[in-house]
PDB file of C-alpha atoms in Angstrom:
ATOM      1  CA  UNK A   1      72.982-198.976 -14.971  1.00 92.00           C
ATOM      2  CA  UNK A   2      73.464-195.829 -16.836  1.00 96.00           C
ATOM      3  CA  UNK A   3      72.512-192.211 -15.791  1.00 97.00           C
ATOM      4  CA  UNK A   4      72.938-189.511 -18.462  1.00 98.00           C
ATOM      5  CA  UNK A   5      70.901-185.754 -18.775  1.00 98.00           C
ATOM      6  CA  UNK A   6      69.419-185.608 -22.272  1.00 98.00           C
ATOM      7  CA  UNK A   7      67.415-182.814 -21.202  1.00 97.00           C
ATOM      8  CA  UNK A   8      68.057-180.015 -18.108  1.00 97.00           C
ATOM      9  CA  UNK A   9      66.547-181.731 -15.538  1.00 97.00           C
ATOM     10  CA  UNK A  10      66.085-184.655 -16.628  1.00 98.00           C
ATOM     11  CA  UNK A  11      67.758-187.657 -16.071  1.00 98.00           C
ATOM     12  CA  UNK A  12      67.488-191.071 -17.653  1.00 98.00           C
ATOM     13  CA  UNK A  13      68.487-194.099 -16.439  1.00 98.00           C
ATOM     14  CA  UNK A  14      69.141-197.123 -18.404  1.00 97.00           C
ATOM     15  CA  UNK A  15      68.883-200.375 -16.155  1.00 95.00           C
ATOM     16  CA  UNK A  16      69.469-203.733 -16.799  1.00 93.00           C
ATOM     17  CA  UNK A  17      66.745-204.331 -18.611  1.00 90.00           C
ATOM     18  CA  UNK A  18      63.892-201.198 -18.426  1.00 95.00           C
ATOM     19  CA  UNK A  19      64.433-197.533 -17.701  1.00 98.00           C
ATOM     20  CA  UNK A  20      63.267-195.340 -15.392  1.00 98.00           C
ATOM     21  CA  UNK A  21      63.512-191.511 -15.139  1.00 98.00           C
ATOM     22  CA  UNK A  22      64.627-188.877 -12.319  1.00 98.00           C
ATOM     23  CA  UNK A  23      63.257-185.430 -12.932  1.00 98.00           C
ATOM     24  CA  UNK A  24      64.718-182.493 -10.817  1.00 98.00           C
ATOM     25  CA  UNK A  25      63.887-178.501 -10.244  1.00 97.00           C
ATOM     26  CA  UNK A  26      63.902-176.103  -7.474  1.00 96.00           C
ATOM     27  CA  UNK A  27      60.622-177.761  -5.857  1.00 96.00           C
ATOM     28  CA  UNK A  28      62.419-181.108  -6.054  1.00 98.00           C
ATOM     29  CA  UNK A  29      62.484-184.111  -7.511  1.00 98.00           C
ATOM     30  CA  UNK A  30      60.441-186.960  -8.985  1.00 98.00           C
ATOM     31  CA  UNK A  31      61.059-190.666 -10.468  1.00 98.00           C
ATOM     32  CA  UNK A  32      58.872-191.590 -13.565  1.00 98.00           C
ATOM     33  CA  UNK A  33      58.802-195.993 -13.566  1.00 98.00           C
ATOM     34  CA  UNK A  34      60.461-198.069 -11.490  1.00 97.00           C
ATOM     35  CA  UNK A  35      62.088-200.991 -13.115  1.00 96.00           C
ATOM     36  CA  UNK A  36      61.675-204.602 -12.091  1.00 96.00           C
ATOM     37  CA  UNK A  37      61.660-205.457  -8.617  1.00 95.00           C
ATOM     38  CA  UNK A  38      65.511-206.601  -8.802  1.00 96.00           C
ATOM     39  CA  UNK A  39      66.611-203.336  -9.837  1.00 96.00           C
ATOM     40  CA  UNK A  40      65.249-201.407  -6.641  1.00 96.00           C
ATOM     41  CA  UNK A  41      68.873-201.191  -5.266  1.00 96.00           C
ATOM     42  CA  UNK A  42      69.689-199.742  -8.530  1.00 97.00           C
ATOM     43  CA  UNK A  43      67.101-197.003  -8.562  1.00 98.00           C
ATOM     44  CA  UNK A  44      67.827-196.355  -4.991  1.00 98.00           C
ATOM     45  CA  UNK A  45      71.755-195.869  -6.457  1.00 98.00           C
ATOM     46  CA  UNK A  46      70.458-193.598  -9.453  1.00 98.00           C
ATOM     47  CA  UNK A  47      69.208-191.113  -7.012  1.00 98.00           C
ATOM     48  CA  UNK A  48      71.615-190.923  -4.818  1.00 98.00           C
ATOM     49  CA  UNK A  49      74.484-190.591  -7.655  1.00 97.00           C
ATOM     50  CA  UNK A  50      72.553-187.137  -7.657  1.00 97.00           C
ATOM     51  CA  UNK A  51      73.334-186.364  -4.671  1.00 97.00           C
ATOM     52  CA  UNK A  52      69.196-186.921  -3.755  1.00 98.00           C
ATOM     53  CA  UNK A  53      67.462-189.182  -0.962  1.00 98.00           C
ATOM     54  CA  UNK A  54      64.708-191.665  -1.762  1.00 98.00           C
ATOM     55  CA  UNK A  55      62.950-190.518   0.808  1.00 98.00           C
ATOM     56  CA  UNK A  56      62.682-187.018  -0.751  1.00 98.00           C
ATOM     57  CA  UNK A  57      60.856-188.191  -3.632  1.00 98.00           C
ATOM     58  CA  UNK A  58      57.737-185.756  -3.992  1.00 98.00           C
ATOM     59  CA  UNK A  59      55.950-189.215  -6.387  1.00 98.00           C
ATOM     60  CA  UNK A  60      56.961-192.177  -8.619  1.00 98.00           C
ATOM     61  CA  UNK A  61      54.769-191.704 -11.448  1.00 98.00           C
ATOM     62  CA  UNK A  62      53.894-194.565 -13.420  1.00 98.00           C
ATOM     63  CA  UNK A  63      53.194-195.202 -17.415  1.00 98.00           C
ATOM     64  CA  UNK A  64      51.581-198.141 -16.834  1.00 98.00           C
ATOM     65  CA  UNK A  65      51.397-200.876 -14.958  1.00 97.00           C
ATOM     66  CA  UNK A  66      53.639-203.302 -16.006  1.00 96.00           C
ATOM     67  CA  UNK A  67      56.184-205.235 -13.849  1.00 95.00           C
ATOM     68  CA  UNK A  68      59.111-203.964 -15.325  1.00 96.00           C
ATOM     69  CA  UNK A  69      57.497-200.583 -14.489  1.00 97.00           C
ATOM     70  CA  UNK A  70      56.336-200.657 -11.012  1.00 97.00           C
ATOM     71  CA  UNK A  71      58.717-202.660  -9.615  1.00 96.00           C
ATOM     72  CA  UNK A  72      60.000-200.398  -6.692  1.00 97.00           C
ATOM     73  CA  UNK A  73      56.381-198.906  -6.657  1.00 98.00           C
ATOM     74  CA  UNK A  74      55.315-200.127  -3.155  1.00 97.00           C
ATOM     75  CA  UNK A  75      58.501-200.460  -1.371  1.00 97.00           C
ATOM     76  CA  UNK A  76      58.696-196.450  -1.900  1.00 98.00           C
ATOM     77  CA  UNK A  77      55.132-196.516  -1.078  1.00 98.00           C
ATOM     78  CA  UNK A  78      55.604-198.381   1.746  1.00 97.00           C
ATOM     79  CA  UNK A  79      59.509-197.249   3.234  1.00 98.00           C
ATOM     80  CA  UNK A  80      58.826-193.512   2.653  1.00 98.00           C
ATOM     81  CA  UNK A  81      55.414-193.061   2.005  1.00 98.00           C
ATOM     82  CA  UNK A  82      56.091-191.711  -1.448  1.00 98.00           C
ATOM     83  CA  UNK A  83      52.988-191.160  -3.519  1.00 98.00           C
ATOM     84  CA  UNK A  84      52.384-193.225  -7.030  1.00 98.00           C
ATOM     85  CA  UNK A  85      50.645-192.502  -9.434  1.00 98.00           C
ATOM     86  CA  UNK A  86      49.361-193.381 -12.449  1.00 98.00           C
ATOM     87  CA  UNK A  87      46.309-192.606 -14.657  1.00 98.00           C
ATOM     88  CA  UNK A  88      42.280-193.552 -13.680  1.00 98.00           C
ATOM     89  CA  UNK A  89      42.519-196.052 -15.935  1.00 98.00           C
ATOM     90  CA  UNK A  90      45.543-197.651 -14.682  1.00 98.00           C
ATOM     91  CA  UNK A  91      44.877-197.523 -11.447  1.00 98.00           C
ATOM     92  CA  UNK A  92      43.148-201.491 -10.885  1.00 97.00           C
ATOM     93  CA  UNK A  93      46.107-202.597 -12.889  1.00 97.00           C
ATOM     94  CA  UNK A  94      48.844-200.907 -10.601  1.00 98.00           C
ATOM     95  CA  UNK A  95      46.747-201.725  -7.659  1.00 97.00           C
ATOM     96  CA  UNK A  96      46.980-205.541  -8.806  1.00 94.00           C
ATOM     97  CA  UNK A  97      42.859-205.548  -9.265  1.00 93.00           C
ATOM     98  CA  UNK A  98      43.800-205.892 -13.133  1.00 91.00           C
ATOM     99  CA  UNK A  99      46.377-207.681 -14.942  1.00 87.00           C
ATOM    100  CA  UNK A 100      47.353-207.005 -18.461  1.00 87.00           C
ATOM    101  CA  UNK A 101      50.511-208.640 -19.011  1.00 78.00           C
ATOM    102  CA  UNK A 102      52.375-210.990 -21.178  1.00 72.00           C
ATOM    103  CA  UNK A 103      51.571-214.650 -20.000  1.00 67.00           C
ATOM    104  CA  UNK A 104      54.306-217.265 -19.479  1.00 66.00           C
ATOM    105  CA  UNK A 105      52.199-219.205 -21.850  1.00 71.00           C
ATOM    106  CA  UNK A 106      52.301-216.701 -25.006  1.00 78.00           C
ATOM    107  CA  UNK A 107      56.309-216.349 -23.990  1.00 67.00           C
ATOM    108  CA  UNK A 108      56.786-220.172 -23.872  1.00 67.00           C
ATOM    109  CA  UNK A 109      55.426-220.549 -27.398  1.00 70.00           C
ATOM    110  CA  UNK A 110      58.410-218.389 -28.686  1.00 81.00           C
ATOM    111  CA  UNK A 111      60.834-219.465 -26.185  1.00 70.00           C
ATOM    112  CA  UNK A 112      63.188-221.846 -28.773  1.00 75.00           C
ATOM    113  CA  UNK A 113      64.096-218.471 -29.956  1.00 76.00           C
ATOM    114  CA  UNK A 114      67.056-217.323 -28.641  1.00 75.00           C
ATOM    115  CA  UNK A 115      66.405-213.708 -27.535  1.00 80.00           C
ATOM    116  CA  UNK A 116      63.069-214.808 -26.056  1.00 75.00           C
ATOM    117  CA  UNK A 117      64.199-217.604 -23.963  1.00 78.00           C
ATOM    118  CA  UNK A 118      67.120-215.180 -22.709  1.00 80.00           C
ATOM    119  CA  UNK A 119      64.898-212.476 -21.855  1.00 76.00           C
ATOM    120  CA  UNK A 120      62.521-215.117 -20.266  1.00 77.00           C
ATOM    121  CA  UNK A 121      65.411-216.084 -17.654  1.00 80.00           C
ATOM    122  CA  UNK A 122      65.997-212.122 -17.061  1.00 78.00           C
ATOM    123  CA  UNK A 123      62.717-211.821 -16.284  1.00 78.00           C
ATOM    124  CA  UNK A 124      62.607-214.459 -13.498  1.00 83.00           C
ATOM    125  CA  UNK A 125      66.334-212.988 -12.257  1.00 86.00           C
ATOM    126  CA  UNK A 126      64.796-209.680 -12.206  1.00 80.00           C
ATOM    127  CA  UNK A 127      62.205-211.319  -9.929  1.00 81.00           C
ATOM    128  CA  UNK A 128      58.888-210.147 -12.252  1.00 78.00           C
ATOM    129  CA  UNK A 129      57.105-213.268 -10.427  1.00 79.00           C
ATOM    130  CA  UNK A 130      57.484-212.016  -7.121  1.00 85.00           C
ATOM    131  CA  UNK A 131      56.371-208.170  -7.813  1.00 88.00           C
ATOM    132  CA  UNK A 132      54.399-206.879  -5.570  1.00 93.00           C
ATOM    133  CA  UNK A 133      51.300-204.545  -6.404  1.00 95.00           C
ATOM    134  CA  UNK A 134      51.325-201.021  -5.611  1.00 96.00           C
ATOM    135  CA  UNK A 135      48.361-201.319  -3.432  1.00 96.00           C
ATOM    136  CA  UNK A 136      48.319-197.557  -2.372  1.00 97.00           C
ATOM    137  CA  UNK A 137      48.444-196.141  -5.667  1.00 98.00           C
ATOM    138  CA  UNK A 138      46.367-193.223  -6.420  1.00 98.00           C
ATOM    139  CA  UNK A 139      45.308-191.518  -9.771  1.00 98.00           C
ATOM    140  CA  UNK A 140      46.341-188.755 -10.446  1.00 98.00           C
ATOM    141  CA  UNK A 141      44.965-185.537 -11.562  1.00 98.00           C
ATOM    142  CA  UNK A 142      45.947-182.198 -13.790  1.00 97.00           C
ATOM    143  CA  UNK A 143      46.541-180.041 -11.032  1.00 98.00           C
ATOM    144  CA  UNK A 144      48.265-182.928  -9.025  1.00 98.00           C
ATOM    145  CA  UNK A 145      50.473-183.387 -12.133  1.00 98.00           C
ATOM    146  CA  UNK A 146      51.179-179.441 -12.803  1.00 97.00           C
ATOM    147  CA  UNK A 147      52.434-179.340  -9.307  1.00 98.00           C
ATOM    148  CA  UNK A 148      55.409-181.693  -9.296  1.00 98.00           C
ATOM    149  CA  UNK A 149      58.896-181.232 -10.576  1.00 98.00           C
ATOM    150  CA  UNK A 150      59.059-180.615 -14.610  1.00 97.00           C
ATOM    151  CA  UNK A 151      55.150-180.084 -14.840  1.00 98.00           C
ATOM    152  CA  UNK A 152      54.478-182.792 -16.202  1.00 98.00           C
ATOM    153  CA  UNK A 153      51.691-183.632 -18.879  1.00 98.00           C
ATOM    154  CA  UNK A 154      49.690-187.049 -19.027  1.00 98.00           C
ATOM    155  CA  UNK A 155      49.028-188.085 -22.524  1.00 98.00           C
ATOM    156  CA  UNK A 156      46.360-191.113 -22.631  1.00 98.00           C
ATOM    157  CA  UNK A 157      47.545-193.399 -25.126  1.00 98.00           C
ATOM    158  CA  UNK A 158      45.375-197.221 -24.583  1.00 98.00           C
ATOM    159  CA  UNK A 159      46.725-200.118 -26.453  1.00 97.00           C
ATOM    160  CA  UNK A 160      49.678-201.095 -24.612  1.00 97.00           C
ATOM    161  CA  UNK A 161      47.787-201.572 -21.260  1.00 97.00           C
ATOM    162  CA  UNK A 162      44.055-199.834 -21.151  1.00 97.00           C
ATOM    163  CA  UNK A 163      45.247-196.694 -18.816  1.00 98.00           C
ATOM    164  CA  UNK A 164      48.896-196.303 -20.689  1.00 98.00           C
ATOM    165  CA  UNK A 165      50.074-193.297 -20.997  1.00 98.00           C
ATOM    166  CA  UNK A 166      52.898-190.680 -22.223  1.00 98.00           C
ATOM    167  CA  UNK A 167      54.344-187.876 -20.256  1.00 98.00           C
ATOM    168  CA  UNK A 168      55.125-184.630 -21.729  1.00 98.00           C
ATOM    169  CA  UNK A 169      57.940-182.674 -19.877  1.00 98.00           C
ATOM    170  CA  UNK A 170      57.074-179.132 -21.768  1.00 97.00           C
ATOM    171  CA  UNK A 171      60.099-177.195 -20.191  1.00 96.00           C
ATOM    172  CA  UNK A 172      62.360-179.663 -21.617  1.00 97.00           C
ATOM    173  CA  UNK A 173      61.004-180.508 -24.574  1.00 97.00           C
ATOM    174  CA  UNK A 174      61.390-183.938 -23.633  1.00 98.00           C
ATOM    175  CA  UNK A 175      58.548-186.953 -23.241  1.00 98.00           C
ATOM    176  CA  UNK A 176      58.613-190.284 -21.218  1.00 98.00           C
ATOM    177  CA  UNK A 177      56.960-192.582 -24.307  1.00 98.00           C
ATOM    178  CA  UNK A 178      57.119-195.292 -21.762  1.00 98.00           C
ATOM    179  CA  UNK A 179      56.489-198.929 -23.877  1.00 98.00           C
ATOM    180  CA  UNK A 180      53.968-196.689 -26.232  1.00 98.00           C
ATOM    181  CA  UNK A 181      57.070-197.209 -28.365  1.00 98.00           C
ATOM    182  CA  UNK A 182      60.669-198.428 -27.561  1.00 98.00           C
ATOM    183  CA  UNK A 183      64.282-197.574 -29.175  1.00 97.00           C
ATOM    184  CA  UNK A 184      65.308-201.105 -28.423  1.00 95.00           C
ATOM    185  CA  UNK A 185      64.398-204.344 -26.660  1.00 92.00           C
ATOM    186  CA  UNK A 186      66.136-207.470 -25.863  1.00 88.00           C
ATOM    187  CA  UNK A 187      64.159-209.819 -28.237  1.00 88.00           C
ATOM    188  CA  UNK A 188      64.713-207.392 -31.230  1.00 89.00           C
ATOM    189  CA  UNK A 189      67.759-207.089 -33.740  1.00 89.00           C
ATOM    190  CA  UNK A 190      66.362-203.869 -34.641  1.00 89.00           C
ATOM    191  CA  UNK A 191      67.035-200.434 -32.859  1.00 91.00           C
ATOM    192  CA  UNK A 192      65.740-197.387 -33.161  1.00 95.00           C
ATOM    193  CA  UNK A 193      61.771-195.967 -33.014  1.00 97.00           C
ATOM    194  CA  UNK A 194      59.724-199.631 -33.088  1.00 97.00           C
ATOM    195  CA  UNK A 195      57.019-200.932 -31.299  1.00 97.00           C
ATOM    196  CA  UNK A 196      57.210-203.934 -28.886  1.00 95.00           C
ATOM    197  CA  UNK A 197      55.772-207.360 -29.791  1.00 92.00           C
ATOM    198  CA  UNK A 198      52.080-208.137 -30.316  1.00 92.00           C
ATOM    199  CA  UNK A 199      52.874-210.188 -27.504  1.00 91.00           C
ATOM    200  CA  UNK A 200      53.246-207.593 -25.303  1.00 93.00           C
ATOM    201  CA  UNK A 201      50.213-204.793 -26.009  1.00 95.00           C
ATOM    202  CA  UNK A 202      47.210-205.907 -24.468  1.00 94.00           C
ATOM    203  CA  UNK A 203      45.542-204.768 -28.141  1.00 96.00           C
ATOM    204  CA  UNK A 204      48.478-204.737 -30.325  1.00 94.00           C
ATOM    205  CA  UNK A 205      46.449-202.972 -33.116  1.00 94.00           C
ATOM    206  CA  UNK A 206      45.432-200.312 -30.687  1.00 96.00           C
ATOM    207  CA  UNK A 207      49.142-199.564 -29.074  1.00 97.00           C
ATOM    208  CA  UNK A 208      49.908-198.311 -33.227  1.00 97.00           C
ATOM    209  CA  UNK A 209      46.940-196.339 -33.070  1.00 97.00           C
ATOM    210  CA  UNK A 210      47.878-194.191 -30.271  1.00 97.00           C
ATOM    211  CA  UNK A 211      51.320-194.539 -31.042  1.00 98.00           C
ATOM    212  CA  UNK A 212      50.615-192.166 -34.198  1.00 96.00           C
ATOM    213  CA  UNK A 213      48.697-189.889 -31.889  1.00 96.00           C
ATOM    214  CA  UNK A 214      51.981-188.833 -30.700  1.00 98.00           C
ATOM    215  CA  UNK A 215      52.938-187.181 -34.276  1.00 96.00           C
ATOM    216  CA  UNK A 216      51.566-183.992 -33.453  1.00 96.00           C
ATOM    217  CA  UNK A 217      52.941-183.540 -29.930  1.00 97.00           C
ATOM    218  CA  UNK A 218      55.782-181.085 -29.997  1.00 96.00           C
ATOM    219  CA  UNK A 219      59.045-182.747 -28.105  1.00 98.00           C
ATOM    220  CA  UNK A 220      62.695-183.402 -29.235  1.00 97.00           C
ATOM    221  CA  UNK A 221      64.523-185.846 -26.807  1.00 98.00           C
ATOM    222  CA  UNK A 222      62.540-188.766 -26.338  1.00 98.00           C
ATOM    223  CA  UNK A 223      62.210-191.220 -23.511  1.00 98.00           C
ATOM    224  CA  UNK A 224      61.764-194.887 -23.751  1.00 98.00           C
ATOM    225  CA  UNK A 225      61.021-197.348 -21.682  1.00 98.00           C
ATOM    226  CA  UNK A 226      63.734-199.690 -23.055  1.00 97.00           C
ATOM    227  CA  UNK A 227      66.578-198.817 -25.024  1.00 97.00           C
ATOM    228  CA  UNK A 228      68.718-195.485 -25.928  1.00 97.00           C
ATOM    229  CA  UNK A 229      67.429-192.007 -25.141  1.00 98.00           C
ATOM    230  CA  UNK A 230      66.694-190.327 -28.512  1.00 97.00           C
ATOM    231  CA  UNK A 231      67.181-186.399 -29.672  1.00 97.00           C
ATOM    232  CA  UNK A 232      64.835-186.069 -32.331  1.00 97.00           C
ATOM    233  CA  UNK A 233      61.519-184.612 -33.250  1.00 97.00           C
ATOM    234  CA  UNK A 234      58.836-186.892 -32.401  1.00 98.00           C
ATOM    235  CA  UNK A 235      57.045-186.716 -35.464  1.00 97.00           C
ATOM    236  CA  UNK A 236      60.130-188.297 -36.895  1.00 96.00           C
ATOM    237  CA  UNK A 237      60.197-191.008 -34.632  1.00 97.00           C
ATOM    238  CA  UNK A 238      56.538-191.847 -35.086  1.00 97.00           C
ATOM    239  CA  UNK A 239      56.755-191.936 -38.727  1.00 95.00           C
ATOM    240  CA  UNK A 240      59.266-194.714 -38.276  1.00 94.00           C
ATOM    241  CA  UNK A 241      56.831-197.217 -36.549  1.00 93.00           C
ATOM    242  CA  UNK A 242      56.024-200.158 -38.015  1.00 71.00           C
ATOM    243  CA  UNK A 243      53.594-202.548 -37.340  1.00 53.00           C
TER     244      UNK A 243
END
């Protein structure tokens, strides 16, 4: 694990695997994702390293509703009675009514690759088959948004699950992309601005669509889901996707 401040405010915290954000002001703070369900000891660490309690959390909001995402999402729930949240749309997928996921079958087909079949053993490590839903999850709204730490923005973005979304930190110039797009991921050589797998968007040619969307959002230190912070304009990064 890996805590650094790209932005005032604004931590980011690189985990084994998936990243999750801590966002502090004078109200408080917030977490934005969760990480797997192995890493909850780690994002329990990440806030106290701050000198924060888990139990202080004013939410956990959530990008989407992917395992590697929610993963502490209903022990906080649960323990401290810390709100999640996601978008409408995401809601039946965090609240395990949906599921839009990889299955093991499309990852088996690729598994005699090297990076795939050692990402498919840190996925059952990180315990992804034992996650359990977030079945208190609410959705959120503007004003509910506005009102926590950093004011943060939803930006609807389907393709990558049908309620994913980005959020827009305006006071910091800084956006949580989520898996909209990544800066890295363990079954890719490449790094830098790329989108994930086909494997992993629920419609693969609609994640690149709203991906693009992004171009005309006005941020400069970028957030992924997995791999390196970045501090760049986001058009920049955009215009780097590929398909």
């Amino acid at each position: 694990m890996k805590v650094s401040e790209p932005a005032p405010g604004v931590h980011f915290v690189e985990g084994p695997a998936s990243n999750w954000l801590l966002v502090r002001d004078s109200s408080g703070f917030m977490m934005i994702d969760g990480g797997y369900p192995a890493d909850r000891d780690l994002v329990m660490e990440s806030i106290r390293e701050l000198g924060l309690e888990p139990a202080d959390a004013k939410a956990m909001l959530i990008t989407h509703g992917h395992v590697d995402h929610t993963g502490s999402a209903a022990y906080f729930s649960r323990t401290f009675g810390t709100p999640i949240l996601c978008s409408p749309e995401e809601l039946p997928h965090v609240q395990g009514r949906e599921k839009h996921q990889v299955t093991f079958g499309q990852v088996l087909l690729r598994a005699w690759r090297p990076r795939v079949f050692r990402w498919m053993l840190h996925v059952i490590e990180a315990k992804a088959l034992q996650a359990e839903p977030a079945m208190r999850a609410e959705a959120w709204t503007t004003d509910r948004l506005h009102s926590l730490p950093g004011h943060p923005q939803a930006i609807p973005l389907p393709g990558h699950t049908p309620g994913n979304v980005a959020l827009l930190l305006p006071g910091a110039q800084a956006i949580a992309v989520g898996d909209t797009f990544v800066t890295g991921h363990p079954i890719s050589p490449a790094s830098g601005p790329q989108m994930l797998h086909r494997m992993y968007h629920s419609d693969p040619s609609g994640a690149l669509a709203s991906a693009r969307q992004l171009e005309s959002v006005q941020a400069n230190v970028i957030l992924p889901g997995h791999g390196p912070a970045l501090r760049m304009p986001l058009a920049q990064a955009v215009q780097a996707l590929r398909h």
